[in-house]
Coordinates of C-alpha atoms (C1' of nucleotides) in Angstrom, one line a residue:
Chain A
X1 CA 20.3 5.7 -7.0
X2 CA 19.4 3.1 -9.6
X3 CA 18.5 -0.3 -7.7
X4 CA 22.1 -2.5 -8.8
X5 CA 20.5 -4.8 -11.2
X6 CA 20.1 -1.7 -13.7
X7 CA 23.2 -0.5 -12.9
X8 CA 24.8 -3.9 -13.7
X9 CA 22.9 -5.1 -16.6
X10 CA 22.8 -1.6 -18.5
X11 CA 27.1 -1.4 -17.6
X12 CA 27.2 -5.0 -18.4
X13 CA 25.5 -4.1 -22.7
X14 CA 27.5 -1.3 -23.0
X15 CA 30.1 -3.5 -21.8
X16 CA 29.2 -6.6 -24.2
X17 CA 28.2 -4.7 -27.2
X18 CA 30.5 -0.8 -27.6
X19 CA 30.6 0.9 -29.0
X20 CA 27.1 1.1 -29.4
X21 CA 24.3 3.8 -29.6
X22 CA 21.1 4.1 -27.0
X23 CA 18.7 2.0 -28.9
X24 CA 20.7 -0.7 -29.8
X25 CA 21.3 -1.2 -26.2
X26 CA 17.7 -0.8 -25.6
X27 CA 16.6 -3.4 -28.3
X28 CA 19.3 -6.1 -26.4
X29 CA 18.0 -5.5 -22.4
X30 CA 14.6 -5.7 -23.9
X31 CA 15.3 -9.0 -26.5
X32 CA 16.5 -10.5 -22.4
X33 CA 12.9 -9.8 -21.3
X34 CA 14.2 -6.8 -18.3
X35 CA 11.1 -4.8 -18.1
X36 CA 9.4 -8.5 -16.5
X37 CA 12.0 -9.6 -14.8
X38 CA 14.2 -6.5 -13.6
X39 CA 11.7 -3.2 -13.7
X40 CA 13.8 -1.4 -16.3
X41 CA 11.3 0.7 -18.9
X42 CA 12.6 1.8 -22.3
X43 CA 12.6 5.5 -21.3
X44 CA 14.6 4.7 -18.6
X45 CA 17.6 3.6 -21.2
X46 CA 18.7 7.2 -22.7
X47 CA 18.9 9.0 -19.0
X48 CA 20.2 6.1 -16.7
X49 CA 22.8 6.1 -20.3
X50 CA 23.2 10.1 -19.6
X51 CA 23.5 9.8 -16.1
X52 CA 26.7 7.0 -16.6
X53 CA 28.4 9.8 -18.6
X54 CA 27.9 12.4 -16.1
X55 CA 29.6 9.9 -13.7
X56 CA 32.6 9.0 -15.8
X57 CA 31.6 5.5 -16.2
X58 CA 30.5 5.3 -20.1
X59 CA 31.8 8.0 -22.7
X60 CA 29.7 9.6 -24.7
X61 CA 30.6 10.1 -28.6
X62 CA 28.8 12.6 -31.1
X63 CA 29.4 10.5 -34.4
X64 CA 27.9 11.8 -37.5
X65 CA 25.9 9.2 -39.4
X66 CA 24.8 11.3 -42.5
X67 CA 23.2 14.5 -41.9
X68 CA 22.6 14.5 -37.9
X69 CA 24.5 12.2 -35.4
X70 CA 24.5 9.7 -33.0
X71 CA 25.2 9.2 -29.2
X72 CA 27.7 6.5 -29.4
X73 CA 28.9 5.2 -25.5
X74 CA 32.3 3.5 -24.7
X75 CA 32.9 1.8 -21.8
X76 CA 36.1 4.2 -19.4
X77 CA 38.3 2.7 -17.0
X78 CA 35.8 4.1 -13.9
X79 CA 32.7 2.0 -15.5
X80 CA 35.1 -1.2 -15.6
X81 CA 35.4 -1.5 -12.1
X82 CA 32.5 -0.6 -11.4
X83 CA 30.7 -3.0 -13.2
X84 CA 33.2 -5.3 -11.4
X85 CA 32.6 -4.3 -8.3
X86 CA 28.6 -4.7 -9.5
X87 CA 28.9 -8.0 -10.9
X88 CA 30.4 -9.0 -7.5
X89 CA 28.5 -7.7 -5.1
X90 CA 25.4 -9.1 -7.1
X91 CA 27.1 -13.0 -7.2
X92 CA 27.6 -12.6 -3.4
X93 CA 24.7 -11.4 -2.5
X94 CA 21.4 -14.0 -1.5
X95 CA 17.8 -12.1 -1.3
X96 CA 15.2 -14.8 -2.0
X97 CA 12.6 -12.0 -2.4
X98 CA 14.8 -10.7 -4.8
X99 CA 16.7 -12.6 -7.1
X100 CA 16.8 -11.1 -9.8
X101 CA 20.5 -9.3 -8.9
X102 CA 22.0 -12.4 -9.1
X103 CA 20.3 -13.4 -12.3
X104 CA 22.3 -10.1 -13.6
X105 CA 25.4 -11.9 -12.1
X106 CA 24.6 -15.7 -14.4
X107 CA 24.0 -13.4 -17.3
X108 CA 26.7 -11.7 -17.3
X109 CA 29.0 -14.2 -15.9
X110 CA 30.9 -14.1 -19.4
X111 CA 32.3 -10.9 -18.5
X112 CA 34.2 -12.1 -15.1
X113 CA 37.7 -14.1 -14.5
X114 CA 36.8 -17.9 -13.8
X115 CA 39.1 -17.9 -11.1
X116 CA 36.4 -14.5 -9.1
X117 CA 33.4 -16.0 -10.0
X118 CA 34.2 -19.0 -8.4
X119 CA 35.4 -16.8 -4.7
X120 CA 32.0 -15.1 -5.6
X121 CA 30.4 -18.5 -6.0
X122 CA 31.4 -19.6 -2.7
X123 CA 31.3 -17.1 -0.3
X124 CA 27.5 -16.8 -1.7
X125 CA 27.0 -19.9 -0.6
X126 CA 28.0 -19.0 3.1
X127 CA 25.4 -16.2 2.8
X128 CA 23.4 -18.6 1.8
X129 CA 23.6 -20.9 4.1
X130 CA 23.5 -18.0 6.6
X131 CA 20.3 -16.8 5.8
X132 CA 18.7 -20.8 5.8
X133 CA 20.1 -20.7 9.6
X134 CA 18.2 -17.0 10.1
X135 CA 15.0 -18.7 8.8
X136 CA 15.1 -22.1 10.9
X137 CA 15.5 -19.7 13.6
X138 CA 12.6 -17.2 13.1
X139 CA 10.3 -20.4 12.7
X140 CA 11.0 -21.7 15.7
X141 CA 10.0 -18.2 17.6
X142 CA 7.2 -18.0 15.6
X143 CA 6.1 -22.0 16.1
X144 CA 6.5 -20.9 20.0
X145 CA 3.7 -18.4 19.3
X146 CA 5.2 -15.1 19.2
X147 CA 3.9 -14.1 16.0
X148 CA 0.6 -14.2 14.0
X149 CA 0.4 -17.8 12.3
X150 CA 0.5 -16.2 8.4
X151 CA 4.2 -15.5 8.8
X152 CA 5.3 -19.0 9.3
X153 CA 4.0 -20.0 6.1
X154 CA 5.6 -17.4 4.7
X155 CA 8.9 -17.5 6.1
X156 CA 8.6 -21.8 5.3
X157 CA 8.2 -21.0 1.1
X158 CA 11.7 -17.9 1.5
X159 CA 13.2 -21.6 3.7
X160 CA 12.3 -23.7 0.4
X161 CA 13.2 -21.1 -1.9
X162 CA 16.8 -21.0 -0.6
X163 CA 17.4 -23.9 -0.2
X164 CA 16.5 -24.1 -3.7
X165 CA 18.9 -21.8 -4.4
X166 CA 21.5 -24.2 -2.2
X167 CA 21.3 -26.9 -4.1
X168 CA 21.6 -25.5 -7.9
X169 CA 24.2 -23.2 -6.5
X170 CA 26.5 -26.5 -5.6
X171 CA 25.2 -28.0 -9.5
X172 CA 26.8 -24.8 -11.2
X173 CA 29.7 -25.0 -8.9
X174 CA 30.3 -28.3 -9.5
X175 CA 29.9 -27.5 -13.1
X176 CA 32.5 -24.2 -13.6
X177 CA 35.2 -26.3 -11.6
X178 CA 34.9 -28.7 -13.9
X179 CA 36.2 -26.6 -16.5
X180 CA 32.6 -26.0 -18.0
X181 CA 30.8 -23.2 -19.1
X182 CA 33.8 -19.9 -20.7
X183 CA 34.3 -17.0 -18.7
X184 CA 36.5 -13.3 -19.7
X185 CA 39.6 -13.6 -21.5
X186 CA 39.0 -17.2 -22.2
X187 CA 38.5 -18.7 -25.6
X188 CA 35.3 -18.1 -27.6
X189 CA 32.2 -20.4 -26.9
X190 CA 31.7 -23.5 -29.1
X191 CA 27.7 -22.0 -29.4
X192 CA 27.9 -18.8 -31.8
X193 CA 24.6 -17.2 -33.4
X194 CA 22.1 -18.6 -36.2
X195 CA 23.8 -17.3 -40.0
X196 CA 21.1 -15.2 -40.7
X197 CA 20.4 -13.9 -37.0
X198 CA 20.5 -10.4 -36.2
X199 CA 23.4 -10.6 -34.0
X200 CA 25.3 -9.7 -36.5
X201 CA 24.1 -6.7 -37.4
X202 CA 25.0 -4.7 -34.0
X203 CA 29.5 -6.3 -34.3
X204 CA 28.4 -5.0 -38.1
X205 CA 27.6 -1.5 -36.9
X206 CA 30.0 -1.7 -33.6
X207 CA 32.8 -2.3 -35.5
X208 CA 31.8 0.4 -37.8
X209 CA 31.5 3.1 -34.6
X210 CA 34.6 2.0 -34.2
X211 CA 36.4 3.1 -36.7
X212 CA 34.8 6.3 -36.4
X213 CA 36.1 6.6 -33.2
X214 CA 39.4 5.6 -33.7
X215 CA 39.4 7.8 -36.8
X216 CA 38.5 10.9 -34.6
X217 CA 41.0 11.0 -32.3
X218 CA 44.3 10.1 -34.6
Chain B
X1 CA 3.6 4.3 -11.1
X2 CA 4.5 3.2 -8.1
X3 CA 5.0 -1.1 -8.5
X4 CA 1.8 -3.1 -7.3
X5 CA 4.0 -4.8 -4.9
X6 CA 4.2 -0.8 -3.1
X7 CA 0.8 0.0 -3.8
X8 CA -1.1 -3.2 -2.1
X9 CA 1.4 -2.7 0.8
X10 CA 0.6 0.3 1.5
X11 CA -2.8 0.3 1.1
X12 CA -2.8 -2.6 3.0
X13 CA -1.3 -1.4 6.2
X14 CA -3.9 2.1 5.8
X15 CA -6.2 -0.6 5.7
X16 CA -5.2 -2.9 9.0
X17 CA -4.4 0.0 11.2
X18 CA -6.8 3.3 10.0
X19 CA -6.8 5.8 11.4
X20 CA -3.1 6.8 11.6
X21 CA -0.8 8.8 10.7
X22 CA 2.0 9.1 8.7
X23 CA 4.6 7.8 11.1
X24 CA 3.2 5.0 12.5
X25 CA 2.6 3.6 8.5
X26 CA 6.2 4.0 8.2
X27 CA 7.5 2.7 11.5
X28 CA 4.8 -0.7 10.7
X29 CA 6.5 -1.0 7.5
X30 CA 10.2 -0.6 8.7
X31 CA 9.5 -3.4 10.9
X32 CA 8.4 -5.5 8.3
X33 CA 11.7 -5.2 6.5
X34 CA 10.2 -3.3 3.8
X35 CA 13.4 -1.9 2.9
X36 CA 14.8 -5.1 2.1
X37 CA 12.2 -7.5 0.0
X38 CA 10.0 -4.8 -1.1
X39 CA 11.7 -1.5 -2.5
X40 CA 9.8 1.1 -0.4
X41 CA 12.4 3.2 1.5
X42 CA 10.8 5.9 4.4
X43 CA 11.1 8.8 2.4
X44 CA 8.6 7.6 -0.2
X45 CA 5.5 7.0 2.1
X46 CA 4.8 10.4 3.1
X47 CA 4.5 11.3 -0.9
X48 CA 2.0 7.7 -1.8
X49 CA 0.2 8.8 0.9
X50 CA -0.3 12.1 -0.4
X51 CA -0.2 10.2 -3.9
X52 CA -3.4 8.0 -2.9
X53 CA -5.4 10.6 -1.0
X54 CA -5.5 13.1 -4.8
X55 CA -6.0 9.7 -5.9
X56 CA -9.2 9.5 -4.2
X57 CA -7.9 5.8 -2.3
X58 CA -7.5 7.2 1.1
X59 CA -8.9 10.0 3.2
X60 CA -6.3 12.5 4.7
X61 CA -7.9 14.2 8.1
X62 CA -6.0 16.9 9.6
X63 CA -6.1 16.9 13.2
X64 CA -5.4 19.3 15.9
X65 CA -2.7 17.5 18.7
X66 CA -1.6 20.0 21.1
X67 CA -0.5 23.1 19.3
X68 CA 0.2 21.5 16.0
X69 CA -1.7 19.1 13.7
X70 CA -1.7 15.3 12.9
X71 CA -2.2 14.2 9.2
X72 CA -4.3 11.4 9.6
X73 CA -5.5 9.0 7.1
X74 CA -8.4 6.7 6.4
X75 CA -9.3 4.5 3.7
X76 CA -12.2 5.9 1.1
X77 CA -14.5 3.1 -0.7
X78 CA -11.9 3.2 -4.1
X79 CA -9.4 2.3 -1.9
X80 CA -10.7 -0.6 -0.3
X81 CA -11.7 -1.5 -4.3
X82 CA -8.4 -0.8 -5.3
X83 CA -6.6 -3.1 -2.8
X84 CA -8.8 -5.9 -2.9
X85 CA -7.9 -6.2 -7.4
X86 CA -4.2 -5.4 -6.3
X87 CA -3.8 -8.5 -3.8
X88 CA -5.9 -10.6 -6.2
X89 CA -3.4 -9.9 -9.1
X90 CA -0.2 -10.2 -6.6
X91 CA -1.8 -13.5 -6.1
X92 CA -2.2 -14.6 -9.0
X93 CA 0.8 -13.6 -10.9
X94 CA 3.9 -16.0 -10.5
X95 CA 7.6 -14.1 -11.5
X96 CA 10.3 -16.4 -9.7
X97 CA 12.2 -12.8 -10.0
X98 CA 10.0 -11.1 -8.1
X99 CA 8.7 -12.7 -6.0
X100 CA 8.0 -9.7 -3.2
X101 CA 4.5 -9.9 -5.0
X102 CA 3.8 -12.3 -3.7
X103 CA 4.7 -11.4 -0.3
X104 CA 2.9 -8.9 0.4
X105 CA -0.3 -11.2 -1.0
X106 CA 0.6 -13.6 1.8
X107 CA 1.1 -10.5 4.5
X108 CA -2.1 -9.1 3.6
X109 CA -4.0 -12.3 3.9
X110 CA -6.0 -12.0 6.6
X111 CA -7.4 -8.9 4.2
X112 CA -9.2 -10.8 1.5
X113 CA -11.8 -13.1 2.2
X114 CA -11.1 -16.9 2.7
X115 CA -12.9 -18.0 -1.1
X116 CA -11.5 -15.3 -2.9
X117 CA -8.1 -16.6 -1.7
X118 CA -8.8 -20.2 -2.5
X119 CA -9.7 -19.1 -6.1
X120 CA -7.0 -16.6 -6.6
X121 CA -4.2 -19.5 -5.6
X122 CA -6.4 -22.3 -7.8
X123 CA -5.5 -19.4 -10.7
X124 CA -1.9 -18.9 -9.5
X125 CA -1.0 -22.9 -9.6
X126 CA -2.6 -22.6 -12.8
X127 CA -0.1 -19.8 -13.9
X128 CA 2.6 -21.9 -12.1
X129 CA 2.5 -24.6 -14.5
X130 CA 2.1 -22.8 -17.0
X131 CA 5.6 -21.1 -16.9
X132 CA 6.8 -24.2 -15.2
X133 CA 6.4 -26.0 -19.0
X134 CA 7.1 -23.1 -20.8
X135 CA 11.0 -23.1 -18.6
X136 CA 11.0 -26.6 -19.9
X137 CA 10.3 -25.7 -24.3
X138 CA 13.6 -22.9 -23.7
X139 CA 15.2 -25.8 -21.9
X140 CA 14.5 -27.8 -24.7
X141 CA 15.6 -25.1 -27.7
X142 CA 18.8 -23.9 -25.7
X143 CA 19.7 -27.6 -25.4
X144 CA 20.4 -27.6 -29.1
X145 CA 22.3 -25.1 -29.1
X146 CA 20.5 -21.9 -29.6
X147 CA 21.5 -20.2 -27.4
X148 CA 24.6 -19.3 -25.3
X149 CA 25.6 -22.4 -23.0
X150 CA 25.5 -19.7 -19.6
X151 CA 21.5 -19.2 -20.3
X152 CA 20.6 -23.5 -19.5
X153 CA 21.9 -22.5 -16.3
X154 CA 20.4 -19.9 -15.6
X155 CA 16.8 -21.2 -16.7
X156 CA 17.4 -24.8 -14.9
X157 CA 17.5 -22.3 -11.8
X158 CA 14.2 -20.3 -12.6
X159 CA 12.5 -23.3 -13.1
X160 CA 13.7 -25.0 -9.6
X161 CA 12.3 -22.3 -8.3
X162 CA 8.7 -22.6 -9.6
X163 CA 8.6 -25.9 -9.0
X164 CA 9.7 -25.1 -5.0
X165 CA 6.8 -22.6 -5.3
X166 CA 4.6 -25.0 -6.4
X167 CA 5.2 -27.5 -4.3
X168 CA 4.3 -25.5 -1.2
X169 CA 1.3 -24.0 -3.1
X170 CA -0.2 -27.6 -3.1
X171 CA 0.6 -27.5 0.4
X172 CA -0.5 -24.3 1.9
X173 CA -4.2 -24.4 0.1
X174 CA -4.4 -27.5 1.9
X175 CA -3.5 -26.2 5.5
X176 CA -6.5 -23.7 3.9
X177 CA -8.8 -25.1 3.0
X178 CA -8.6 -27.8 6.1
X179 CA -9.9 -24.7 7.8
X180 CA -6.5 -23.3 9.0
X181 CA -5.2 -20.0 9.1
X182 CA -7.5 -17.1 9.5
X183 CA -9.3 -14.1 6.6
X184 CA -11.4 -11.3 6.6
X185 CA -14.5 -11.4 8.5
X186 CA -13.3 -13.8 10.4
X187 CA -13.3 -14.5 14.3
X188 CA -10.0 -13.1 15.9
X189 CA -6.9 -15.4 16.0
X190 CA -5.9 -17.4 18.8
X191 CA -2.4 -15.1 18.6
X192 CA -2.2 -12.2 20.1
X193 CA 0.9 -9.4 20.5
X194 CA 2.3 -10.4 23.5
X195 CA 1.3 -7.4 27.1
X196 CA 4.3 -5.3 27.0
X197 CA 3.4 -5.5 23.1
X198 CA 4.3 -1.8 21.2
X199 CA 1.3 -2.8 19.8
X200 CA -1.3 -1.7 21.4
X201 CA 0.0 1.9 21.5
X202 CA -1.0 1.7 18.1
X203 CA -4.4 0.5 18.8
X204 CA -4.4 3.4 21.5
X205 CA -3.5 6.2 19.2
X206 CA -6.2 4.3 16.3
X207 CA -8.7 4.4 19.0
X208 CA -8.4 8.1 20.0
X209 CA -8.3 9.2 16.6
X210 CA -11.5 7.5 15.1
X211 CA -13.3 9.4 18.0
X212 CA -11.6 12.9 16.9
X213 CA -12.8 12.2 13.2
X214 CA -16.4 11.1 14.4
X215 CA -16.2 14.1 16.2
X216 CA -15.5 15.7 13.7
X217 CA -18.1 15.1 11.3
X218 CA -20.6 15.0 14.4
Chain C
dC1 C1' 5.8 5.3 -58.2
dA2 C1' 2.7 6.3 -53.6
dC3 C1' 0.9 4.7 -49.6
dC4 C1' 1.1 2.3 -45.1
dC5 C1' 3.7 0.8 -40.8
dA6 C1' 7.5 -1.4 -39.1
dT7 C1' 11.7 0.2 -36.9
dT8 C1' 15.5 3.7 -35.9
dA9 C1' 16.8 7.4 -32.6
dT10 C1' 16.6 10.8 -28.8
dT11 C1' 14.0 14.2 -26.5
dC12 C1' 11.1 15.4 -22.7
dA13 C1' 7.4 17.1 -18.7
dA14 C1' 5.3 15.0 -15.6
dA15 C1' 5.2 12.8 -12.0
dC16 C1' 7.6 9.9 -8.4
dT17 C1' 11.6 8.5 -5.3
dT18 C1' 14.7 10.1 -1.8
dG19 C1' 18.6 11.3 1.3
dA20 C1' 18.8 15.1 4.2
dA21 C1' 16.8 18.3 7.3
dC22 C1' 13.9 19.9 10.4
dA23 C1' 11.2 20.7 15.6
dG24 C1' 9.5 19.9 19.2
dA25 C1' 9.1 16.4 22.9
dA26 C1' 10.5 12.0 25.7
dG27 C1' 13.5 9.2 28.1
dT28 C1' 17.9 8.9 30.1
dC29 C1' 22.8 9.5 31.8
dT30 C1' 25.5 12.2 35.3
Chain D
dA1 C1' 18.8 20.8 36.5
dG2 C1' 22.0 20.4 32.4
dA3 C1' 23.1 17.4 28.4
dC4 C1' 22.3 14.3 25.4
dT5 C1' 20.7 11.4 22.3
dT6 C1' 16.1 9.2 20.7
dC7 C1' 11.7 9.3 18.9
dT8 C1' 8.1 11.5 16.8
dG9 C1' 6.5 13.5 12.4
dT10 C1' 6.7 15.9 8.6
dT11 C1' 8.4 18.6 4.3
dC12 C1' 11.0 19.9 0.1
dA13 C1' 15.5 20.0 -2.8
dA14 C1' 17.5 16.7 -6.3
dG15 C1' 17.6 13.4 -8.9
dT16 C1' 15.5 9.5 -11.2
dT17 C1' 12.0 7.0 -14.2
dT18 C1' 8.5 7.3 -17.5
dG19 C1' 5.2 7.0 -21.1
dA20 C1' 4.0 9.7 -24.9
dA21 C1' 5.4 12.1 -28.3
dT22 C1' 8.7 13.5 -32.5
dA23 C1' 11.6 13.0 -37.1
dA24 C1' 12.9 10.1 -40.1
dT25 C1' 14.4 5.8 -42.9
dG26 C1' 13.9 1.8 -45.0
dG27 C1' 10.5 -1.6 -46.7
dG28 C1' 6.7 -3.7 -48.2
dT29 C1' 2.3 -4.4 -51.4
dG30 C1' -1.3 -2.2 -54.6

DNA sequence: CACCCATTATTCAAACTTGAACAGAAGTCT
DNA sequence: AGACTTCTGTTCAAGTTTGAATAATGGGTG
């Protein structure tokens, strides 16, 4: 099965932009640079959409578009549950050697309730503290000559990375608790894309897809 | 194709322990915790060995073992070249969102010449400095209101992680240049595994495989 | 208008990954 | 000795990933 990172990202963009077709989602994800920091190649997106549809996390609507049809996807309830689960896991899991899951959690933070986010990040603080302590133990063992010296440098780097994250995490939590940033169900952010931005195109297309889907049902 | 991380790791362990069978390599990699920080599952190892053999990076020897046969692998020259290339790339490439490649480079440092390692790490310092500067630029752009606020926190974390790595890198380079650590072609390290360690079993088996292979040829 | 190139939207065969299963050897407990 | 679990060594079908190909449309330029 695809990784937590991959699944959360794709369900996340569907949730953000639904109704949307594969190409829109692909364009969006590529603009986030997912090829580099997640390991999603453009070719994967369509097959993952098919898989998610089979699993009941999203719904596929084949809408007529001139003389052809476009495959447009919307979230299903099971998908929203799954996304919540994935984002919580991504927010809570500390892994210095694979921060990409956490980056997804941050990128998709606007989809999560403020309260849930704070709870998850507190849990993350606890986990980070534990991992930090474990690393200190391991370093002590290595220092007593129980493993080759190269290992100790590697552990030292890992420890410093975890400590850096802990410091950042404290700042981030403070910012959220001070009422900063915008989360699910809260007023629109002060920020909006520039007028000439291609982002509005996506919004218009989604609007049109939504109308077609509603018309089909009614 | 499998990722740089994966390929370097498997070629690396073959290089360290050849001649060895799939199970030995699997055991070794699992003891390194590759399931967690690389994304290698045990099941993948055998098929990757088959692939590498097809590509001419390693050689497969089917040795008789009682009434069955064991598939034992040794490095081919092309594999040694490929491993050098992969380890250099892993050492040089800075990616705050995927440090696993660098961890491989560190784990397998004893397979690289000291001089090559220093050269690669200097290049890494340059790359890290460039990425750090790019992140500062992006943060400035976001601060001017060109993107949602969540993004700036994410960039801030990435920046801090890169800075942490730069500091560690300077220390590591200093240690190497002061003559610390052991690299390819240098005297055996002061460290050796405890007497009762299972590590010696691997050494004995490899020895036996080597004799069988040499006998076959001769 | 005719030509060329970029964008849109998707499919697919070939390769890769993986969980699960197999079967024999070797230890362990009663 | 018999029963039971773990270790050794590997295969494989089912599922996933991806590079490349397809085809239609839109836009700019001489």
